[in-house]
Amino acid sequence: AAVAGVSSSAIPTDACAADPSADVCLAAPRPSSRAGPSRDSVLLQTRHDKVSLGLDTANGSPIYSGDIVFFRVQRTGKFISVSRSMRNWKTKGEVHCSWSNKGSWESINVTRVNGAGQMMSGDEVFLIGHTGNPITAQGEQVHAYWNHWGTWQKWLIETKEGGPIVDGSVVFLRAHTGMRLDADAPNSPGTVQLQYDHMGDWQALVIEAKVPRSTTPEPTTTEATTESTTTMPETTTTAAATTTTTPEPTTTSTTTEEPTTTTTT
């Protein structure tokens, strides 16, 4: 929004810091070649901690280093995307938030610089796009053109409450420059950039796990092994001795009488 009749020179560079109790932050726009309000207009950014959007409750599963997540712009519902350049389709690595898709181009691997573990507010992370390149902060520009892993590629992931980051947490991404990433701002729709160090609704992102982890511990199954002993009764076989008496053969002798010879004279 613009406030008519108010010169940007009359507004402090960081009106939020000048009046911490204010419900509205007045920020003088930076000179830029992008389309947007003129230099004589004043941008209004509502304080996120003063205005309850009522969109998200962070009570989801924990986020761990190496998880694939989506970053949704809380204010507009668009997702941060790493895609081919809108101006030159052959160039890969443009970072923007023009779409409401949740596909591979919006899938970002969030990896802790200090290694494995659950993601906590204040951790330094690499944000790796589907191309394998980490997201880079170069001045006010945000892109993923390079396969570098230095200071420009490190981001501080923060929440206002501190503590663990879970599926549905509202997070802010601070670059090495100290500026926080803002996305789909009213003065530059669809653009992901680094303009201010605020933690307002322009910078608020909802982290969503692509595959939420289970919050219920898996049941532990103890396999009971029962040894079954079967005792077979021993079978005693008694062989009955059978005695067979064979009678002696009876031999009958037949005596043949010598024939009698009678001589007749």
PDB file of C-alpha atoms in Angstrom:
ATOM      1  CA  ALA A   1       0.000   0.000   0.000  1.00  0.00           C
ATOM      2  CA  ALA A   2       1.101   3.602  -0.490  1.00  0.00           C
ATOM      3  CA  VAL A   3       0.466   6.596   1.731  1.00  0.00           C
ATOM      4  CA  ALA A   4      -0.355   9.618  -0.424  1.00  0.00           C
ATOM      5  CA  GLY A   5       1.258  12.912   0.388  1.00  0.00           C
ATOM      6  CA  VAL A   6       4.015  11.470   2.560  1.00  0.00           C
ATOM      7  CA  SER A   7       7.562  11.827   1.321  1.00  0.00           C
ATOM      8  CA  SER A   8       9.857   8.855   1.839  1.00  0.00           C
ATOM      9  CA  SER A   9      12.589  11.214   3.047  1.00  0.00           C
ATOM     10  CA  ALA A  10      10.443  12.015   6.105  1.00  0.00           C
ATOM     11  CA  ILE A  11      10.279   8.368   7.184  1.00  0.00           C
ATOM     12  CA  PRO A  12      13.118   6.701   9.119  1.00  0.00           C
ATOM     13  CA  THR A  13      14.969   4.007   7.196  1.00  0.00           C
ATOM     14  CA  ASP A  14      13.751   1.418   9.707  1.00  0.00           C
ATOM     15  CA  ALA A  15      10.543   2.666  11.267  1.00  0.00           C
ATOM     16  CA  CYS A  16       9.989  -0.700  12.959  1.00  0.00           C
ATOM     17  CA  ALA A  17      13.149  -0.235  14.984  1.00  0.00           C
ATOM     18  CA  ALA A  18      12.242   3.410  15.676  1.00  0.00           C
ATOM     19  CA  ASP A  19       8.877   2.457  17.163  1.00  0.00           C
ATOM     20  CA  PRO A  20       8.801  -1.172  18.337  1.00  0.00           C
ATOM     21  CA  SER A  21       5.266  -0.792  19.673  1.00  0.00           C
ATOM     22  CA  ALA A  22       3.802   0.195  16.315  1.00  0.00           C
ATOM     23  CA  ASP A  23       1.298  -2.118  14.655  1.00  0.00           C
ATOM     24  CA  VAL A  24       2.457  -0.985  11.220  1.00  0.00           C
ATOM     25  CA  CYS A  25       6.032  -0.649   9.972  1.00  0.00           C
ATOM     26  CA  LEU A  26       6.843   2.155   7.570  1.00  0.00           C
ATOM     27  CA  ALA A  27       9.765   1.275   5.335  1.00  0.00           C
ATOM     28  CA  ALA A  28      11.171   3.564   2.682  1.00  0.00           C
ATOM     29  CA  PRO A  29      11.503   1.592  -0.555  1.00  0.00           C
ATOM     30  CA  ARG A  30      14.964   0.901  -1.894  1.00  0.00           C
ATOM     31  CA  PRO A  31      15.860   2.205  -5.371  1.00  0.00           C
ATOM     32  CA  SER A  32      15.284  -0.633  -7.781  1.00  0.00           C
ATOM     33  CA  SER A  33      14.805  -1.257 -11.461  1.00  0.00           C
ATOM     34  CA  ARG A  34      11.918  -3.611 -10.709  1.00  0.00           C
ATOM     35  CA  ALA A  35       8.363  -2.580 -11.369  1.00  0.00           C
ATOM     36  CA  GLY A  36       6.684  -1.274  -8.228  1.00  0.00           C
ATOM     37  CA  PRO A  37       5.680   1.894  -6.423  1.00  0.00           C
ATOM     38  CA  SER A  38       7.529   5.109  -7.082  1.00  0.00           C
ATOM     39  CA  ARG A  39      10.306   6.362  -4.797  1.00  0.00           C
ATOM     40  CA  ASP A  40       7.944   8.988  -3.371  1.00  0.00           C
ATOM     41  CA  SER A  41       5.560   6.355  -1.995  1.00  0.00           C
ATOM     42  CA  VAL A  42       5.839   4.593   1.331  1.00  0.00           C
ATOM     43  CA  LEU A  43       5.490   0.842   1.784  1.00  0.00           C
ATOM     44  CA  LEU A  44       3.500  -0.469   4.726  1.00  0.00           C
ATOM     45  CA  GLN A  45       4.362  -3.822   6.219  1.00  0.00           C
ATOM     46  CA  THR A  46       2.260  -5.175   9.046  1.00  0.00           C
ATOM     47  CA  ARG A  47       4.045  -6.627  12.008  1.00  0.00           C
ATOM     48  CA  HIS A  48       3.602 -10.391  12.013  1.00  0.00           C
ATOM     49  CA  ASP A  49       3.669 -10.544  15.796  1.00  0.00           C
ATOM     50  CA  LYS A  50       0.907  -7.932  16.035  1.00  0.00           C
ATOM     51  CA  VAL A  51      -1.373  -9.315  13.336  1.00  0.00           C
ATOM     52  CA  SER A  52      -2.634 -12.861  13.821  1.00  0.00           C
ATOM     53  CA  LEU A  53      -3.244 -14.428  10.439  1.00  0.00           C
ATOM     54  CA  GLY A  54      -4.715 -17.571  11.983  1.00  0.00           C
ATOM     55  CA  LEU A  55      -3.600 -19.775   9.103  1.00  0.00           C
ATOM     56  CA  ASP A  56      -1.170 -22.271  10.577  1.00  0.00           C
ATOM     57  CA  THR A  57      -0.619 -24.169  13.781  1.00  0.00           C
ATOM     58  CA  ALA A  58       2.772 -25.804  14.182  1.00  0.00           C
ATOM     59  CA  ASN A  59       1.929 -29.115  15.785  1.00  0.00           C
ATOM     60  CA  GLY A  60       3.211 -31.438  13.086  1.00  0.00           C
ATOM     61  CA  SER A  61       5.982 -33.973  12.824  1.00  0.00           C
ATOM     62  CA  PRO A  62       9.610 -32.892  13.380  1.00  0.00           C
ATOM     63  CA  ILE A  63      11.797 -31.755  10.481  1.00  0.00           C
ATOM     64  CA  TYR A  64      15.242 -33.374  10.251  1.00  0.00           C
ATOM     65  CA  SER A  65      18.364 -32.519   8.279  1.00  0.00           C
ATOM     66  CA  GLY A  66      18.046 -33.938   4.770  1.00  0.00           C
ATOM     67  CA  ASP A  67      14.241 -33.819   4.675  1.00  0.00           C
ATOM     68  CA  ILE A  68      12.478 -32.646   1.516  1.00  0.00           C
ATOM     69  CA  VAL A  69      10.177 -29.722   2.292  1.00  0.00           C
ATOM     70  CA  PHE A  70       8.081 -27.015   0.655  1.00  0.00           C
ATOM     71  CA  PHE A  71       8.263 -23.334   1.670  1.00  0.00           C
ATOM     72  CA  ARG A  72       4.840 -21.735   1.373  1.00  0.00           C
ATOM     73  CA  VAL A  73       4.413 -17.957   1.496  1.00  0.00           C
ATOM     74  CA  GLN A  74       2.019 -17.602   4.414  1.00  0.00           C
ATOM     75  CA  ARG A  75       0.467 -14.394   3.131  1.00  0.00           C
ATOM     76  CA  THR A  76      -0.376 -15.550  -0.419  1.00  0.00           C
ATOM     77  CA  GLY A  77      -0.184 -19.364  -0.465  1.00  0.00           C
ATOM     78  CA  LYS A  78       2.433 -19.438  -3.254  1.00  0.00           C
ATOM     79  CA  PHE A  79       5.427 -21.797  -2.988  1.00  0.00           C
ATOM     80  CA  ILE A  80       9.112 -21.024  -3.460  1.00  0.00           C
ATOM     81  CA  SER A  81      10.201 -22.685  -6.677  1.00  0.00           C
ATOM     82  CA  VAL A  82      13.546 -23.408  -8.360  1.00  0.00           C
ATOM     83  CA  SER A  83      12.917 -23.513 -12.096  1.00  0.00           C
ATOM     84  CA  ARG A  84      14.168 -22.457 -15.480  1.00  0.00           C
ATOM     85  CA  SER A  85      14.512 -18.743 -16.052  1.00  0.00           C
ATOM     86  CA  MET A  86      11.373 -16.935 -17.119  1.00  0.00           C
ATOM     87  CA  ARG A  87      13.500 -14.781 -19.448  1.00  0.00           C
ATOM     88  CA  ASN A  88      15.775 -17.510 -20.814  1.00  0.00           C
ATOM     89  CA  TRP A  89      14.290 -21.007 -20.709  1.00  0.00           C
ATOM     90  CA  LYS A  90      17.741 -22.600 -21.160  1.00  0.00           C
ATOM     91  CA  THR A  91      18.945 -21.148 -17.860  1.00  0.00           C
ATOM     92  CA  LYS A  92      18.186 -23.278 -14.813  1.00  0.00           C
ATOM     93  CA  GLY A  93      18.158 -22.054 -11.236  1.00  0.00           C
ATOM     94  CA  GLU A  94      15.776 -19.107 -11.076  1.00  0.00           C
ATOM     95  CA  VAL A  95      14.149 -18.845  -7.661  1.00  0.00           C
ATOM     96  CA  HIS A  96      10.648 -17.340  -7.565  1.00  0.00           C
ATOM     97  CA  CYS A  97       7.195 -17.864  -6.011  1.00  0.00           C
ATOM     98  CA  SER A  98       4.779 -17.481  -8.891  1.00  0.00           C
ATOM     99  CA  TRP A  99       2.877 -20.750  -8.513  1.00  0.00           C
ATOM    100  CA  SER A 100       0.752 -22.693  -6.036  1.00  0.00           C
ATOM    101  CA  ASN A 101       2.161 -26.028  -7.208  1.00  0.00           C
ATOM    102  CA  LYS A 102       3.781 -28.634  -4.935  1.00  0.00           C
ATOM    103  CA  GLY A 103       5.919 -30.512  -7.435  1.00  0.00           C
ATOM    104  CA  SER A 104       9.586 -31.355  -7.928  1.00  0.00           C
ATOM    105  CA  TRP A 105      10.519 -27.714  -8.689  1.00  0.00           C
ATOM    106  CA  GLU A 106       9.101 -26.690  -5.308  1.00  0.00           C
ATOM    107  CA  SER A 107      10.815 -29.559  -3.458  1.00  0.00           C
ATOM    108  CA  ILE A 108      13.767 -28.292  -1.403  1.00  0.00           C
ATOM    109  CA  ASN A 109      16.225 -30.393   0.569  1.00  0.00           C
ATOM    110  CA  VAL A 110      16.960 -28.627   3.862  1.00  0.00           C
ATOM    111  CA  THR A 111      20.341 -29.771   5.226  1.00  0.00           C
ATOM    112  CA  ARG A 112      22.018 -28.615   8.435  1.00  0.00           C
ATOM    113  CA  VAL A 113      25.537 -27.230   7.972  1.00  0.00           C
ATOM    114  CA  ASN A 114      26.574 -28.936  11.222  1.00  0.00           C
ATOM    115  CA  GLY A 115      25.351 -32.364  10.165  1.00  0.00           C
ATOM    116  CA  ALA A 116      22.509 -34.723  10.935  1.00  0.00           C
ATOM    117  CA  GLY A 117      19.855 -34.063  13.538  1.00  0.00           C
ATOM    118  CA  GLN A 118      16.491 -32.473  14.162  1.00  0.00           C
ATOM    119  CA  MET A 119      16.053 -28.972  12.781  1.00  0.00           C
ATOM    120  CA  MET A 120      16.089 -26.248  15.421  1.00  0.00           C
ATOM    121  CA  SER A 121      15.484 -22.500  15.244  1.00  0.00           C
ATOM    122  CA  GLY A 122      18.850 -20.810  14.725  1.00  0.00           C
ATOM    123  CA  ASP A 123      20.402 -23.651  12.694  1.00  0.00           C
ATOM    124  CA  GLU A 124      22.520 -22.825   9.643  1.00  0.00           C
ATOM    125  CA  VAL A 125      21.238 -24.716   6.617  1.00  0.00           C
ATOM    126  CA  PHE A 126      21.746 -25.266   2.921  1.00  0.00           C
ATOM    127  CA  LEU A 127      18.566 -25.096   0.794  1.00  0.00           C
ATOM    128  CA  ILE A 128      19.119 -27.477  -2.110  1.00  0.00           C
ATOM    129  CA  GLY A 129      16.853 -27.368  -5.149  1.00  0.00           C
ATOM    130  CA  HIS A 130      15.897 -30.274  -7.404  1.00  0.00           C
ATOM    131  CA  THR A 131      18.858 -29.402  -9.676  1.00  0.00           C
ATOM    132  CA  GLY A 132      21.307 -30.215  -6.863  1.00  0.00           C
ATOM    133  CA  ASN A 133      22.448 -26.583  -6.520  1.00  0.00           C
ATOM    134  CA  PRO A 134      21.978 -24.755  -3.222  1.00  0.00           C
ATOM    135  CA  ILE A 135      20.049 -21.490  -3.101  1.00  0.00           C
ATOM    136  CA  THR A 136      22.402 -18.480  -3.108  1.00  0.00           C
ATOM    137  CA  ALA A 137      22.017 -14.999  -1.607  1.00  0.00           C
ATOM    138  CA  GLN A 138      23.852 -12.549  -3.885  1.00  0.00           C
ATOM    139  CA  GLY A 139      23.190  -9.002  -2.757  1.00  0.00           C
ATOM    140  CA  GLU A 140      19.419  -8.586  -2.933  1.00  0.00           C
ATOM    141  CA  GLN A 141      19.113 -11.381  -5.492  1.00  0.00           C
ATOM    142  CA  VAL A 142      18.227 -14.986  -4.641  1.00  0.00           C
ATOM    143  CA  HIS A 143      19.048 -17.743  -7.148  1.00  0.00           C
ATOM    144  CA  ALA A 144      20.358 -21.311  -7.543  1.00  0.00           C
ATOM    145  CA  TYR A 145      22.647 -20.936 -10.558  1.00  0.00           C
ATOM    146  CA  TRP A 146      25.847 -22.166  -8.907  1.00  0.00           C
ATOM    147  CA  ASN A 147      27.034 -25.397  -7.348  1.00  0.00           C
ATOM    148  CA  HIS A 148      28.904 -23.520  -4.595  1.00  0.00           C
ATOM    149  CA  TRP A 149      28.827 -24.378  -0.886  1.00  0.00           C
ATOM    150  CA  GLY A 150      30.158 -21.249   0.794  1.00  0.00           C
ATOM    151  CA  THR A 151      28.964 -18.385   2.949  1.00  0.00           C
ATOM    152  CA  TRP A 152      26.547 -17.087   0.318  1.00  0.00           C
ATOM    153  CA  GLN A 153      24.733 -20.427   0.333  1.00  0.00           C
ATOM    154  CA  LYS A 154      24.250 -20.604   4.118  1.00  0.00           C
ATOM    155  CA  TRP A 155      20.920 -19.546   5.595  1.00  0.00           C
ATOM    156  CA  LEU A 156      19.830 -19.148   9.195  1.00  0.00           C
ATOM    157  CA  ILE A 157      16.418 -20.735   9.705  1.00  0.00           C
ATOM    158  CA  GLU A 158      14.498 -19.069  12.542  1.00  0.00           C
ATOM    159  CA  THR A 159      11.144 -19.056  14.286  1.00  0.00           C
ATOM    160  CA  LYS A 160       9.873 -16.366  16.628  1.00  0.00           C
ATOM    161  CA  GLU A 161       9.226 -18.920  19.347  1.00  0.00           C
ATOM    162  CA  GLY A 162      12.573 -20.722  19.064  1.00  0.00           C
ATOM    163  CA  GLY A 163      12.971 -24.432  19.698  1.00  0.00           C
ATOM    164  CA  PRO A 164      12.306 -27.353  17.315  1.00  0.00           C
ATOM    165  CA  ILE A 165      11.077 -26.758  13.781  1.00  0.00           C
ATOM    166  CA  VAL A 166       8.187 -29.013  12.799  1.00  0.00           C
ATOM    167  CA  ASP A 167       5.863 -29.523   9.866  1.00  0.00           C
ATOM    168  CA  GLY A 168       3.738 -26.347   9.760  1.00  0.00           C
ATOM    169  CA  SER A 169       6.170 -24.038  11.592  1.00  0.00           C
ATOM    170  CA  VAL A 170       6.276 -20.407  10.454  1.00  0.00           C
ATOM    171  CA  VAL A 171       9.949 -19.765   9.677  1.00  0.00           C
ATOM    172  CA  PHE A 172      12.174 -16.925   8.473  1.00  0.00           C
ATOM    173  CA  LEU A 173      15.335 -17.320   6.358  1.00  0.00           C
ATOM    174  CA  ARG A 174      18.189 -14.924   7.106  1.00  0.00           C
ATOM    175  CA  ALA A 175      21.031 -14.606   4.600  1.00  0.00           C
ATOM    176  CA  HIS A 176      24.703 -13.923   5.312  1.00  0.00           C
ATOM    177  CA  THR A 177      23.982 -10.247   4.609  1.00  0.00           C
ATOM    178  CA  GLY A 178      21.660 -10.060   7.635  1.00  0.00           C
ATOM    179  CA  MET A 179      18.623  -9.523   5.414  1.00  0.00           C
ATOM    180  CA  ARG A 180      15.692 -11.928   5.552  1.00  0.00           C
ATOM    181  CA  LEU A 181      14.181 -13.486   2.469  1.00  0.00           C
ATOM    182  CA  ASP A 182      10.842 -12.037   1.429  1.00  0.00           C
ATOM    183  CA  ALA A 183       8.603 -13.598  -1.177  1.00  0.00           C
ATOM    184  CA  ASP A 184       5.662 -12.460  -3.287  1.00  0.00           C
ATOM    185  CA  ALA A 185       5.693  -9.013  -1.677  1.00  0.00           C
ATOM    186  CA  PRO A 186       3.055  -6.499  -2.846  1.00  0.00           C
ATOM    187  CA  ASN A 187       5.724  -4.358  -4.515  1.00  0.00           C
ATOM    188  CA  SER A 188       7.139  -7.330  -6.474  1.00  0.00           C
ATOM    189  CA  PRO A 189       4.665 -10.197  -6.951  1.00  0.00           C
ATOM    190  CA  GLY A 190       6.246 -13.576  -7.626  1.00  0.00           C
ATOM    191  CA  THR A 191       9.737 -12.365  -6.703  1.00  0.00           C
ATOM    192  CA  VAL A 192      11.977 -13.906  -4.042  1.00  0.00           C
ATOM    193  CA  GLN A 193      14.491 -11.331  -2.801  1.00  0.00           C
ATOM    194  CA  LEU A 194      16.355  -9.793   0.131  1.00  0.00           C
ATOM    195  CA  GLN A 195      15.081  -6.286   0.936  1.00  0.00           C
ATOM    196  CA  TYR A 196      14.778  -5.941   4.721  1.00  0.00           C
ATOM    197  CA  ASP A 197      15.832  -7.546   7.982  1.00  0.00           C
ATOM    198  CA  HIS A 198      12.230  -7.625   9.229  1.00  0.00           C
ATOM    199  CA  MET A 199      10.337 -10.625  10.558  1.00  0.00           C
ATOM    200  CA  GLY A 200       6.996  -9.518   9.156  1.00  0.00           C
ATOM    201  CA  ASP A 201       4.322 -11.109   7.030  1.00  0.00           C
ATOM    202  CA  TRP A 202       6.338 -10.491   3.844  1.00  0.00           C
ATOM    203  CA  GLN A 203       9.056 -12.747   5.244  1.00  0.00           C
ATOM    204  CA  ALA A 204       6.861 -15.404   6.889  1.00  0.00           C
ATOM    205  CA  LEU A 205       7.159 -18.859   5.290  1.00  0.00           C
ATOM    206  CA  VAL A 206       5.379 -22.046   6.318  1.00  0.00           C
ATOM    207  CA  ILE A 207       7.613 -25.120   6.147  1.00  0.00           C
ATOM    208  CA  GLU A 208       5.736 -28.226   4.992  1.00  0.00           C
ATOM    209  CA  ALA A 209       7.234 -31.713   4.955  1.00  0.00           C
ATOM    210  CA  LYS A 210       6.846 -33.506   1.631  1.00  0.00           C
ATOM    211  CA  VAL A 211       6.550 -36.814   3.503  1.00  0.00           C
ATOM    212  CA  PRO A 212       5.613 -36.092   7.133  1.00  0.00           C
ATOM    213  CA  ARG A 213       7.274 -38.306   9.700  1.00  0.00           C
ATOM    214  CA  SER A 214       5.117 -40.308  12.061  1.00  0.00           C
ATOM    215  CA  THR A 215       4.753 -38.737  15.504  1.00  0.00           C
ATOM    216  CA  THR A 216       3.614 -42.057  17.010  1.00  0.00           C
ATOM    217  CA  PRO A 217       6.453 -44.368  18.010  1.00  0.00           C
ATOM    218  CA  GLU A 218       6.409 -47.679  16.256  1.00  0.00           C
ATOM    219  CA  PRO A 219       5.295 -50.554  18.479  1.00  0.00           C
ATOM    220  CA  THR A 220       8.098 -52.824  19.609  1.00  0.00           C
ATOM    221  CA  THR A 221       7.391 -56.450  18.822  1.00  0.00           C
ATOM    222  CA  THR A 222       9.121 -59.019  21.027  1.00  0.00           C
ATOM    223  CA  GLU A 223       9.251 -62.373  19.383  1.00  0.00           C
ATOM    224  CA  ALA A 224       8.749 -65.053  22.024  1.00  0.00           C
ATOM    225  CA  THR A 225      10.443 -68.326  21.223  1.00  0.00           C
ATOM    226  CA  THR A 226       8.840 -71.327  22.954  1.00  0.00           C
ATOM    227  CA  GLU A 227      10.899 -74.490  22.824  1.00  0.00           C
ATOM    228  CA  SER A 228       8.621 -77.436  22.588  1.00  0.00           C
ATOM    229  CA  THR A 229      10.042 -80.702  23.850  1.00  0.00           C
ATOM    230  CA  THR A 230       8.165 -83.805  22.850  1.00  0.00           C
ATOM    231  CA  THR A 231       9.104 -86.938  24.719  1.00  0.00           C
ATOM    232  CA  MET A 232       8.167 -90.022  22.834  1.00  0.00           C
ATOM    233  CA  PRO A 233       7.657 -93.022  25.047  1.00  0.00           C
ATOM    234  CA  GLU A 234      10.216 -95.698  24.403  1.00  0.00           C
ATOM    235  CA  THR A 235       8.672 -98.733  22.880  1.00  0.00           C
ATOM    236  CA  THR A 236      10.030-101.983  24.211  1.00  0.00           C
ATOM    237  CA  THR A 237       9.629-104.822  21.874  1.00  0.00           C
ATOM    238  CA  THR A 238       9.898-108.239  23.468  1.00  0.00           C
ATOM    239  CA  ALA A 239      10.622-110.853  20.946  1.00  0.00           C
ATOM    240  CA  ALA A 240       8.899-114.008  21.922  1.00  0.00           C
ATOM    241  CA  ALA A 241      11.193-116.938  21.347  1.00  0.00           C
ATOM    242  CA  THR A 242       9.315-119.619  19.572  1.00  0.00           C
ATOM    243  CA  THR A 243      10.802-123.094  19.874  1.00  0.00           C
ATOM    244  CA  THR A 244       9.736-125.498  17.207  1.00  0.00           C
ATOM    245  CA  THR A 245      10.387-129.127  17.913  1.00  0.00           C
ATOM    246  CA  THR A 246      10.636-131.134  14.813  1.00  0.00           C
ATOM    247  CA  PRO A 247       9.968-134.805  15.489  1.00  0.00           C
ATOM    248  CA  GLU A 248      12.675-137.189  14.410  1.00  0.00           C
ATOM    249  CA  PRO A 249      11.807-138.889  11.249  1.00  0.00           C
ATOM    250  CA  THR A 250      10.818-142.482  11.813  1.00  0.00           C
ATOM    251  CA  THR A 251      12.682-144.759   9.538  1.00  0.00           C
ATOM    252  CA  THR A 252      10.906-147.948   8.713  1.00  0.00           C
ATOM    253  CA  SER A 253      13.195-150.711   7.552  1.00  0.00           C
ATOM    254  CA  THR A 254      11.690-153.153   5.149  1.00  0.00           C
ATOM    255  CA  THR A 255      13.386-156.539   5.183  1.00  0.00           C
ATOM    256  CA  THR A 256      13.041-158.505   2.060  1.00  0.00           C
ATOM    257  CA  GLU A 257      13.269-162.189   2.692  1.00  0.00           C
ATOM    258  CA  GLU A 258      15.727-164.027   0.589  1.00  0.00           C
ATOM    259  CA  PRO A 259      13.749-166.085  -1.810  1.00  0.00           C
ATOM    260  CA  THR A 260      13.721-169.783  -1.036  1.00  0.00           C
ATOM    261  CA  THR A 261      14.906-171.960  -3.782  1.00  0.00           C
ATOM    262  CA  THR A 262      13.494-175.491  -3.909  1.00  0.00           C
ATOM    263  CA  THR A 263      15.499-178.048  -5.811  1.00  0.00           C
ATOM    264  CA  THR A 264      13.547-180.996  -7.260  1.00  0.00           C
ATOM    265  CA  THR A 265      15.412-184.148  -7.917  1.00  0.00           C
TER     266      THR A 265
END
